[in-house]
PDB file of N, CA and C in Angstrom:
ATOM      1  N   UNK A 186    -257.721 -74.858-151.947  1.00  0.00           N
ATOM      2  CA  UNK A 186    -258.974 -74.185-152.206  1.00  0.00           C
ATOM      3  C   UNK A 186    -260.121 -74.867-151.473  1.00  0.00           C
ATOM      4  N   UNK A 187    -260.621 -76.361-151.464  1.00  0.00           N
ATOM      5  CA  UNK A 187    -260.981 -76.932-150.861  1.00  0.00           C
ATOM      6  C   UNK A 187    -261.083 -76.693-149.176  1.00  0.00           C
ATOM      7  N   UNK A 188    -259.993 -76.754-148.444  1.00  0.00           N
ATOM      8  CA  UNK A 188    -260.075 -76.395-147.316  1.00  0.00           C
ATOM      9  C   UNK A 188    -260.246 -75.193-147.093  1.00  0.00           C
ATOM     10  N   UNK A 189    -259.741 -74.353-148.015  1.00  0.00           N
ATOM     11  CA  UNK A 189    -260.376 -72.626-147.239  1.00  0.00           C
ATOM     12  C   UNK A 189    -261.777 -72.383-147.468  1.00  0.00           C
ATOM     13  N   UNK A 190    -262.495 -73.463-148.142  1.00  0.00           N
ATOM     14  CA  UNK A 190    -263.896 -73.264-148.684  1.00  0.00           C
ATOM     15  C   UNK A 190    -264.874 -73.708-147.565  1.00  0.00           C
ATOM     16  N   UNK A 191    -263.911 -74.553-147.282  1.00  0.00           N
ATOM     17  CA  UNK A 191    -264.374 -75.564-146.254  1.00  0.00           C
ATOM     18  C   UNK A 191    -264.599 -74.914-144.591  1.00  0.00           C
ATOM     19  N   UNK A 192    -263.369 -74.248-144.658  1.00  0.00           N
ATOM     20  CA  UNK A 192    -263.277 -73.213-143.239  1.00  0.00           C
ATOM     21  C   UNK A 192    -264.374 -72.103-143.275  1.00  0.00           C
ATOM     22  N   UNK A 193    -264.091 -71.298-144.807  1.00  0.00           N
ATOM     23  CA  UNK A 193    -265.211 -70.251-144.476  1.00  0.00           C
ATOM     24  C   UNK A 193    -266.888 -71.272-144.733  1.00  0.00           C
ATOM     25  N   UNK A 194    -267.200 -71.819-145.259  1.00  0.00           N
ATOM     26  CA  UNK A 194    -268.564 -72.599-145.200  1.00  0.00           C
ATOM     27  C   UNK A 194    -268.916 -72.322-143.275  1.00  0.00           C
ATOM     28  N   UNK A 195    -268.141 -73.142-142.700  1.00  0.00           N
ATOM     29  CA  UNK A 195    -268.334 -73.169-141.165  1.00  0.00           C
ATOM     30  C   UNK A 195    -267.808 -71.758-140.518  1.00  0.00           C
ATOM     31  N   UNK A 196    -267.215 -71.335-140.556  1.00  0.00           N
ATOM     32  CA  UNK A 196    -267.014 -69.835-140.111  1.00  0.00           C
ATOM     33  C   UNK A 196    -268.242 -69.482-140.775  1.00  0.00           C
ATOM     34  N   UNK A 197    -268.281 -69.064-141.241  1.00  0.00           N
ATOM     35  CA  UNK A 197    -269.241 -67.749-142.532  1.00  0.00           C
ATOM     36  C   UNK A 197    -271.270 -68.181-142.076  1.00  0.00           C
ATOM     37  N   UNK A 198    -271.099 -69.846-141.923  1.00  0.00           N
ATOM     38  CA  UNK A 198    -272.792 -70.052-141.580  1.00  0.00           C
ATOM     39  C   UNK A 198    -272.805 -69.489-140.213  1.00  0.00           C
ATOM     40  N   UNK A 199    -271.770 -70.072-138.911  1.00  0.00           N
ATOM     41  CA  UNK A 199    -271.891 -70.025-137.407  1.00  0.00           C
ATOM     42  C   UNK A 199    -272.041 -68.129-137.439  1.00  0.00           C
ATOM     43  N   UNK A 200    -270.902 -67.299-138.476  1.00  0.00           N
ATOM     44  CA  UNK A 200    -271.567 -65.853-138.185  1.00  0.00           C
ATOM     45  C   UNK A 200    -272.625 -65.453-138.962  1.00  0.00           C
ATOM     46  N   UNK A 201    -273.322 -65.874-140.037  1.00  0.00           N
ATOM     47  CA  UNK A 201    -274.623 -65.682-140.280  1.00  0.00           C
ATOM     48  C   UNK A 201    -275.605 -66.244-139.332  1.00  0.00           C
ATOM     49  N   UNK A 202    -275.850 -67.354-138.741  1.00  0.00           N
ATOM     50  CA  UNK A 202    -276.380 -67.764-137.869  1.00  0.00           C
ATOM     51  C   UNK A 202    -277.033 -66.071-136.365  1.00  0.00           C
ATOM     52  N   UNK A 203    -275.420 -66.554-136.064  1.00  0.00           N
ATOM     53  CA  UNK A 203    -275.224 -65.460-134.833  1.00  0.00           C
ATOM     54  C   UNK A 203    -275.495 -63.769-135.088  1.00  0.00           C
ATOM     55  N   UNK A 204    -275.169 -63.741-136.471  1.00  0.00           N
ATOM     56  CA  UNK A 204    -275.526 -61.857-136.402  1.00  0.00           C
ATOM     57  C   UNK A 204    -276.680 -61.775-137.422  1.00  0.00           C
ATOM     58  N   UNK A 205    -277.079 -62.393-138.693  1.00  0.00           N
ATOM     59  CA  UNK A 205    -278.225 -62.149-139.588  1.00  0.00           C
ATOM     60  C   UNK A 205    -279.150 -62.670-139.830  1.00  0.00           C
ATOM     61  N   UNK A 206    -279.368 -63.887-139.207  1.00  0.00           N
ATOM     62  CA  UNK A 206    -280.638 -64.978-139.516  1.00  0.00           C
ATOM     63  C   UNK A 206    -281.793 -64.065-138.871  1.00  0.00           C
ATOM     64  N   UNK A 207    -281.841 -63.837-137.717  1.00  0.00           N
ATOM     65  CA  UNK A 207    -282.929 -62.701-137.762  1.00  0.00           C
ATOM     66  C   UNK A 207    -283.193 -61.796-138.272  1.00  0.00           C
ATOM     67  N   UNK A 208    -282.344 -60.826-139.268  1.00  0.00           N
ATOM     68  CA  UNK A 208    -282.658 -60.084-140.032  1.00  0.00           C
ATOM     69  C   UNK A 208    -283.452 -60.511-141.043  1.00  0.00           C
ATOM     70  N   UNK A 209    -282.639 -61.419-141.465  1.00  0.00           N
ATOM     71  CA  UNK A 209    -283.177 -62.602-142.772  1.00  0.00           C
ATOM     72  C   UNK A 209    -284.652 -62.751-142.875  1.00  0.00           C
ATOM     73  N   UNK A 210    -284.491 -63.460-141.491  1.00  0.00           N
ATOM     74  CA  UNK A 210    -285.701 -63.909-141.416  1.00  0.00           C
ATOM     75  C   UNK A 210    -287.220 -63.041-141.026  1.00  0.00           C
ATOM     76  N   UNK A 211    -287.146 -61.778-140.542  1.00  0.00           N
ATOM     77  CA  UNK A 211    -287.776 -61.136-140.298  1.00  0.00           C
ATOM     78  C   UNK A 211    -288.352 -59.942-141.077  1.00  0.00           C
ATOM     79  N   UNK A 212    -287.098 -59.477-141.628  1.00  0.00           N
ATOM     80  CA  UNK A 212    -287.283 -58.144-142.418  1.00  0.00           C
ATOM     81  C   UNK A 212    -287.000 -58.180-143.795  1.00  0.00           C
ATOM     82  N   UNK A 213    -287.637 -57.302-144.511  1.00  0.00           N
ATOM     83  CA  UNK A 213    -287.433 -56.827-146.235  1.00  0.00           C
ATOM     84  C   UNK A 213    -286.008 -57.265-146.783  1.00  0.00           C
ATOM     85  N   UNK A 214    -285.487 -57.877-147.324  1.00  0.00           N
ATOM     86  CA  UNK A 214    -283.986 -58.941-148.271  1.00  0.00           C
ATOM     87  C   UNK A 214    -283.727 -57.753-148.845  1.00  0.00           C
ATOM     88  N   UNK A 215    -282.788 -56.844-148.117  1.00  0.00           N
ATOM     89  CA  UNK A 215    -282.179 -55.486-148.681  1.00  0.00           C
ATOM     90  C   UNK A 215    -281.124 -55.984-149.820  1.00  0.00           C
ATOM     91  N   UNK A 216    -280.541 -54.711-150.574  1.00  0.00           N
ATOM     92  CA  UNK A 216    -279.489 -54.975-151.006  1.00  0.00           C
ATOM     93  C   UNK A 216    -278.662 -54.729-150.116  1.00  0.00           C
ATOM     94  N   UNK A 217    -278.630 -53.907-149.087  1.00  0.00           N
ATOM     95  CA  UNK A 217    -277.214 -54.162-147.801  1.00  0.00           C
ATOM     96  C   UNK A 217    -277.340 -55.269-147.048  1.00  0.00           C
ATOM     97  N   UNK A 218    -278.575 -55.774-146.964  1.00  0.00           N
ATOM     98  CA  UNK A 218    -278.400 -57.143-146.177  1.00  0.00           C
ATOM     99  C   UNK A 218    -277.801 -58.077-146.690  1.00  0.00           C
ATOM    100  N   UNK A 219    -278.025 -58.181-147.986  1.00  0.00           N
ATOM    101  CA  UNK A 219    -277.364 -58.651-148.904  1.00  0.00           C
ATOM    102  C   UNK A 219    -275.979 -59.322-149.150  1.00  0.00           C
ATOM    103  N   UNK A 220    -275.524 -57.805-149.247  1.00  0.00           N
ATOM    104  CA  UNK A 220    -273.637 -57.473-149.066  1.00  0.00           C
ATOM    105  C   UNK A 220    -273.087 -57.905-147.466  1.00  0.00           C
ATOM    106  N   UNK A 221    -273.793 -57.669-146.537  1.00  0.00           N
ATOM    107  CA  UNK A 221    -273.640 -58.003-145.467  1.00  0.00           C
ATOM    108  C   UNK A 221    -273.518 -59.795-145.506  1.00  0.00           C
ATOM    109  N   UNK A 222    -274.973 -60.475-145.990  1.00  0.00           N
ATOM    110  CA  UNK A 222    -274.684 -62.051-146.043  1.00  0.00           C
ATOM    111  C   UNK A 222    -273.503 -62.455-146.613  1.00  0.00           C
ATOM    112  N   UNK A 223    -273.281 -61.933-147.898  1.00  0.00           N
ATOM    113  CA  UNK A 223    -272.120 -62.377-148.928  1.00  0.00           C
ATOM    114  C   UNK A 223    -270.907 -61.742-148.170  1.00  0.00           C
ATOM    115  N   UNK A 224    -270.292 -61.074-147.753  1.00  0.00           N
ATOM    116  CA  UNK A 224    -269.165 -60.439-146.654  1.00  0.00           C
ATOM    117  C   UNK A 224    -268.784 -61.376-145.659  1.00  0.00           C
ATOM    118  N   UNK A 225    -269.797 -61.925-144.788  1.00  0.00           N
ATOM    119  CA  UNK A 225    -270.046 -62.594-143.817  1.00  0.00           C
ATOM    120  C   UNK A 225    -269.426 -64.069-144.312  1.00  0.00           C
ATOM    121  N   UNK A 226    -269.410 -64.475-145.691  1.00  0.00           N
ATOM    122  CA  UNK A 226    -268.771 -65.681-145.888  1.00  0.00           C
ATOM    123  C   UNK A 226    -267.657 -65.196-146.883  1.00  0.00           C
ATOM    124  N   UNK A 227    -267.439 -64.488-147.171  1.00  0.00           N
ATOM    125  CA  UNK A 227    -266.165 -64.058-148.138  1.00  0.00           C
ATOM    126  C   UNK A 227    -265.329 -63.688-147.267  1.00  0.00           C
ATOM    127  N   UNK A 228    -265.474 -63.108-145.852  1.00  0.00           N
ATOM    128  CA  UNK A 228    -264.214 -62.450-144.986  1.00  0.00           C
ATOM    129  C   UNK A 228    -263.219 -63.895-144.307  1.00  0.00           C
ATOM    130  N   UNK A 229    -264.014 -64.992-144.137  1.00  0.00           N
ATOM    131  CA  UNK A 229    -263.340 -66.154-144.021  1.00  0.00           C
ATOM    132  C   UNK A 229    -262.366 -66.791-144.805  1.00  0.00           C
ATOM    133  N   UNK A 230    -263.283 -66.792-145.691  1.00  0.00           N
ATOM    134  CA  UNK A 230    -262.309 -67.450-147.077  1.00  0.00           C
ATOM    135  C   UNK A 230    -261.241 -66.759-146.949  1.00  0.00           C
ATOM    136  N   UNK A 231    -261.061 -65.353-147.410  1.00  0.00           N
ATOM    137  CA  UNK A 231    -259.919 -64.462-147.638  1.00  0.00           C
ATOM    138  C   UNK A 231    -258.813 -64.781-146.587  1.00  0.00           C
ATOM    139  N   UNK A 232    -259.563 -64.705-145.569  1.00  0.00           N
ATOM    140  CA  UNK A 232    -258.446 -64.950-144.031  1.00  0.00           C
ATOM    141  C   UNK A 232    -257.874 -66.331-143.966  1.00  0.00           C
ATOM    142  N   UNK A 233    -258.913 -66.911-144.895  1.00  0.00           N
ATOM    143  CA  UNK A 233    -257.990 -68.648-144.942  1.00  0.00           C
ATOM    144  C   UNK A 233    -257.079 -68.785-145.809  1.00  0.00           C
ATOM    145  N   UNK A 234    -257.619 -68.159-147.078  1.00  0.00           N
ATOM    146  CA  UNK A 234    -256.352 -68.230-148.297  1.00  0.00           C
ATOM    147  C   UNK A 234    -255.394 -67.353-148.353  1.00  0.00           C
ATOM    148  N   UNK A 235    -255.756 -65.970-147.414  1.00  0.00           N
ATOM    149  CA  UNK A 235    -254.331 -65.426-147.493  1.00  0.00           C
ATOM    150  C   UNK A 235    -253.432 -65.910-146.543  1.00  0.00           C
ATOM    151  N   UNK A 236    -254.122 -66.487-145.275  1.00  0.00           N
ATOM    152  CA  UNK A 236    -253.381 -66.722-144.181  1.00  0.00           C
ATOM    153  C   UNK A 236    -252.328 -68.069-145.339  1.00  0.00           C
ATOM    154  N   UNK A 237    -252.613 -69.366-145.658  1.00  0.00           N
ATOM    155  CA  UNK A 237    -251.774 -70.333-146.368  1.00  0.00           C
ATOM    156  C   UNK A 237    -251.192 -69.315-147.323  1.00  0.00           C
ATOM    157  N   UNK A 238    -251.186 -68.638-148.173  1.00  0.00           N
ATOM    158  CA  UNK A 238    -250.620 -68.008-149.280  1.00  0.00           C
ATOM    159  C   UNK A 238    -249.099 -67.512-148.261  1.00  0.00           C
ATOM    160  N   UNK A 239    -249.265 -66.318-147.468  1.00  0.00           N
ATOM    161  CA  UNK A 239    -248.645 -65.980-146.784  1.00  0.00           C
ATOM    162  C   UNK A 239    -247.774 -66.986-145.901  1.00  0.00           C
ATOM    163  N   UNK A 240    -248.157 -67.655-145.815  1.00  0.00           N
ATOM    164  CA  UNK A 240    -247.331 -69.072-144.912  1.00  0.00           C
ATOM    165  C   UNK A 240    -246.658 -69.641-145.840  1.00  0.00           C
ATOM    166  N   UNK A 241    -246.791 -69.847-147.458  1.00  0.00           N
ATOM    167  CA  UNK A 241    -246.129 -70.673-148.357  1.00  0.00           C
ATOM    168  C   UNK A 241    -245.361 -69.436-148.779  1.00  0.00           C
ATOM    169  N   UNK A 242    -245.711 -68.137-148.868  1.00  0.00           N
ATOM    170  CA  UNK A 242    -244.572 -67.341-149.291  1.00  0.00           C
ATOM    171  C   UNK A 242    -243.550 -66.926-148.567  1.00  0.00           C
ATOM    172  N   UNK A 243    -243.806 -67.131-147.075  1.00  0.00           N
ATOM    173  CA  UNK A 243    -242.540 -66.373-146.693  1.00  0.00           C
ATOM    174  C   UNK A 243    -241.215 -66.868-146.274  1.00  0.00           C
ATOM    175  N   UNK A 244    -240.336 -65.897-146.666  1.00  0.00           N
ATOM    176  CA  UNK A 244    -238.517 -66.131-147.206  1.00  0.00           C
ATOM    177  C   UNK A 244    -238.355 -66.758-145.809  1.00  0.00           C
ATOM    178  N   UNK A 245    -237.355 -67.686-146.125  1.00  0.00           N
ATOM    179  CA  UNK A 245    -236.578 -68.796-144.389  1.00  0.00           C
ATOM    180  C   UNK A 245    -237.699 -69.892-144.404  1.00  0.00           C
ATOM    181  N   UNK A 246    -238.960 -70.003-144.689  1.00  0.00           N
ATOM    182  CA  UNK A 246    -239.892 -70.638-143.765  1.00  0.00           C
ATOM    183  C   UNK A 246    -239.164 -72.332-144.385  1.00  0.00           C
ATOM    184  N   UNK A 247    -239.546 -72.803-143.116  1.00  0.00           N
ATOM    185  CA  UNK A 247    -239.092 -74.523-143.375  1.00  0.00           C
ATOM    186  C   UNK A 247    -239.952 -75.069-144.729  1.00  0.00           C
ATOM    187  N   UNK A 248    -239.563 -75.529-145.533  1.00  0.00           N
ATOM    188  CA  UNK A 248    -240.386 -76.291-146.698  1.00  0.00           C
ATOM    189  C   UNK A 248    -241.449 -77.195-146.003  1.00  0.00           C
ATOM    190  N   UNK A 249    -242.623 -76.871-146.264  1.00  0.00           N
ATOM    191  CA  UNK A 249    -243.512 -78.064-146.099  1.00  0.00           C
ATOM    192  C   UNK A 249    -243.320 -79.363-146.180  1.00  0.00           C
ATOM    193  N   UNK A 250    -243.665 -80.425-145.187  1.00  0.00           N
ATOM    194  CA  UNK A 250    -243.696 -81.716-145.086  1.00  0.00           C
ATOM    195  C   UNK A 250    -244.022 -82.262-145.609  1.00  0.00           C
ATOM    196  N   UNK A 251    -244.209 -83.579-146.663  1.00  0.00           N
ATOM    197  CA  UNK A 251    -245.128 -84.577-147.344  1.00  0.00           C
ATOM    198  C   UNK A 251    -245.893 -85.155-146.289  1.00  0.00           C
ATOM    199  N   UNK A 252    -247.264 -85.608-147.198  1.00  0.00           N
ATOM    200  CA  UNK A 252    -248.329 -86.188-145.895  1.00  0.00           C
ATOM    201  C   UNK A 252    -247.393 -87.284-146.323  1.00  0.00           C
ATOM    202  N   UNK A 253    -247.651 -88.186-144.351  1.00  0.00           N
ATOM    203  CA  UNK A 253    -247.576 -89.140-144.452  1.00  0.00           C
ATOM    204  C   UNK A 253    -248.586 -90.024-144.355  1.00  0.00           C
ATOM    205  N   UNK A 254    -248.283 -91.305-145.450  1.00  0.00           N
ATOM    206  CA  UNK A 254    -249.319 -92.215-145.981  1.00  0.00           C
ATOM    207  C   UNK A 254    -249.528 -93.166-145.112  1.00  0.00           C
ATOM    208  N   UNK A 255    -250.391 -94.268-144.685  1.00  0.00           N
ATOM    209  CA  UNK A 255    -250.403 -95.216-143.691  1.00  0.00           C
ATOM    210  C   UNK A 255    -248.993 -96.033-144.544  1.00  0.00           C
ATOM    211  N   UNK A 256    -248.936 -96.431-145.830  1.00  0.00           N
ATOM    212  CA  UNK A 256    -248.309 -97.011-146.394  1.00  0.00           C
ATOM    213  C   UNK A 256    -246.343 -97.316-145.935  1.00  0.00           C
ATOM    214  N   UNK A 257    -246.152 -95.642-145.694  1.00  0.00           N
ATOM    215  CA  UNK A 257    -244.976 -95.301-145.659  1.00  0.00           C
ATOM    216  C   UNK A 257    -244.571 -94.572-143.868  1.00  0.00           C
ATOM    217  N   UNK A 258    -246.216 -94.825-143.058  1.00  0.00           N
ATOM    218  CA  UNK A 258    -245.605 -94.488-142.006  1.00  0.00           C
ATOM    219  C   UNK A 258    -244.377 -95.653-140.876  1.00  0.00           C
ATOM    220  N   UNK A 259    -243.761 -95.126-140.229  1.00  0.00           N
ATOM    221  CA  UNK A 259    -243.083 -96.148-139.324  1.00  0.00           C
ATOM    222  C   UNK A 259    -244.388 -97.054-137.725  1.00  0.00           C
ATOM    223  N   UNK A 260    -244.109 -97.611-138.042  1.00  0.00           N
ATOM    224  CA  UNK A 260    -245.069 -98.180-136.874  1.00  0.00           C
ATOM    225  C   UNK A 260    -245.018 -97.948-135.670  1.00  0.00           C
ATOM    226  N   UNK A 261    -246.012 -97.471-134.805  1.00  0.00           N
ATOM    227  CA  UNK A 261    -245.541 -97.196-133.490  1.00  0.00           C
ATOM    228  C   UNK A 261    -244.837 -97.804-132.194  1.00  0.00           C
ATOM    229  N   UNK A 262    -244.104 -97.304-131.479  1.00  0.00           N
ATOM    230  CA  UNK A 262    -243.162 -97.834-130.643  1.00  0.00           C
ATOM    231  C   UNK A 262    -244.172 -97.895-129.466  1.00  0.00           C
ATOM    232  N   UNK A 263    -243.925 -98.905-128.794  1.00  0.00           N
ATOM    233  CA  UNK A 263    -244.513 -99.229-127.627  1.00  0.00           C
ATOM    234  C   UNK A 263    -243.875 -98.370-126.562  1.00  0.00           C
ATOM    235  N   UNK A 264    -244.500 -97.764-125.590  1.00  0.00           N
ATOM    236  CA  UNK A 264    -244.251 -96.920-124.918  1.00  0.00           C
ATOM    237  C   UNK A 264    -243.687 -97.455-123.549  1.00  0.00           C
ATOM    238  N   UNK A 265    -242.266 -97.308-123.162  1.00  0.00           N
ATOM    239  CA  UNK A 265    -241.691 -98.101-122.069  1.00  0.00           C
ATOM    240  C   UNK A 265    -242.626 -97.570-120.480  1.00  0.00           C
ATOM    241  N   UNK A 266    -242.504 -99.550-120.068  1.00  0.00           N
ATOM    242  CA  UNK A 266    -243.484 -99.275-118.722  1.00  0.00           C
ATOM    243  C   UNK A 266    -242.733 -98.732-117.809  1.00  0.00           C
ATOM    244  N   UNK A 267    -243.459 -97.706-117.092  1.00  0.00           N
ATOM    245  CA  UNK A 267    -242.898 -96.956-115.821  1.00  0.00           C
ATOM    246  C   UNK A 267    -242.653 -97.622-114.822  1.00  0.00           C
ATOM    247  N   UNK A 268    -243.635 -98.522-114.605  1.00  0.00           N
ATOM    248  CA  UNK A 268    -243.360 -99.271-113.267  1.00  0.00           C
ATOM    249  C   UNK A 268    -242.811-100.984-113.651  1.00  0.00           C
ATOM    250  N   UNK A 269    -241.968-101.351-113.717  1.00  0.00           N
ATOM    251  CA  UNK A 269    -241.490-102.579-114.015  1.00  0.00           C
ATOM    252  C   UNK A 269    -242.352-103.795-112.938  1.00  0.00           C
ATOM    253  N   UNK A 270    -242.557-104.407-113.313  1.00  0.00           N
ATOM    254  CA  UNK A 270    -243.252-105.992-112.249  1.00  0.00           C
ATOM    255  C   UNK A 270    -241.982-106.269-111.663  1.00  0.00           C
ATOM    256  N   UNK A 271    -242.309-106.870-110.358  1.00  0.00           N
ATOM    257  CA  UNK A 271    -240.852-106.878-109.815  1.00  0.00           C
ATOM    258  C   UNK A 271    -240.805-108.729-110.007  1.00  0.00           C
ATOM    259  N   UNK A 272    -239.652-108.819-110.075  1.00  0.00           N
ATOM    260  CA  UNK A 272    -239.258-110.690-110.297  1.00  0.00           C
ATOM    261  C   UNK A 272    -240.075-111.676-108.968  1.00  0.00           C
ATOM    262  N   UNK A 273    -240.586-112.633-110.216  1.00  0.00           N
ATOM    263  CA  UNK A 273    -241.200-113.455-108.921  1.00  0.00           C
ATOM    264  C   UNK A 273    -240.590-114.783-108.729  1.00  0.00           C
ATOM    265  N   UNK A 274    -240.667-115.080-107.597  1.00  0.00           N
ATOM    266  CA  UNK A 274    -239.423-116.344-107.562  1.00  0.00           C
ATOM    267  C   UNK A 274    -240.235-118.022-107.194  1.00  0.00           C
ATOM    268  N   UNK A 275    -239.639-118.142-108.041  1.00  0.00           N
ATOM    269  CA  UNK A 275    -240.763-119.807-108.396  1.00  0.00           C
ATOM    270  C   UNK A 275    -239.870-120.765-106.976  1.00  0.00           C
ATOM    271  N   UNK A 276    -239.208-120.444-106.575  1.00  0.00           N
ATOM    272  CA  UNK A 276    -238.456-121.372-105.119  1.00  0.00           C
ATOM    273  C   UNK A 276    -240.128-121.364-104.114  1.00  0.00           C
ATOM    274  N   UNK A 277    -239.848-123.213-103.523  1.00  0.00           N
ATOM    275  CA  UNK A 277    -240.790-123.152-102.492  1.00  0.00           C
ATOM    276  C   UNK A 277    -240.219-122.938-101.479  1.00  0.00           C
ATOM    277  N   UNK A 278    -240.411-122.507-100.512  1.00  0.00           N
ATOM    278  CA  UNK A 278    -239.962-122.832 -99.353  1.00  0.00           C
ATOM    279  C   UNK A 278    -240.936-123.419 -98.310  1.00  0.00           C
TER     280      UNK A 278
END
């Protein structure tokens, strides 16, 4: 709930921003302007929580992963060097 609140908050202001703040700000606070503001952040939400709802319901899908904790992660592997140093040879001549 949190994160879909979270998605439409930022979805829902960036399209009030972009399509109604000038209305807002300019003209008479209709009741369709209204429905329009409140739409404008409810069509997000919906698309966030049905989109996860739909992802946790459907039949075959792989079971979700547990987060992993710093606690219980494996530590990272050092990534082998591409170019090896080539041997240096301590002989004087």
């Amino acid at each position: 709930m949190a994160q879909t609140a979270t998605a439409a908050l930022i979805v829902g202001s960036t399209l009030f921003m972009v399509n109604l703040y000038a209305q807002v700000r300019g003209g008479p606070f209709t009741w369709v302007l209204a429905v329009r503001v409140v739409l404008t952040f409810l069509v997000p939400w919906l698309n966030a929580t049905m989109g996860i709802a739909i992802g946790l319901r459907r039949p075959g899908a792989p079971p979700r992963r547990p987060a992993v904790t710093p606690a219980t992660a494996a530590p990272p592997q050092p990534a082998p060097c591409p170019h090896p140093k080539p041997a240096v040879s301590t002989q004087n001549s």
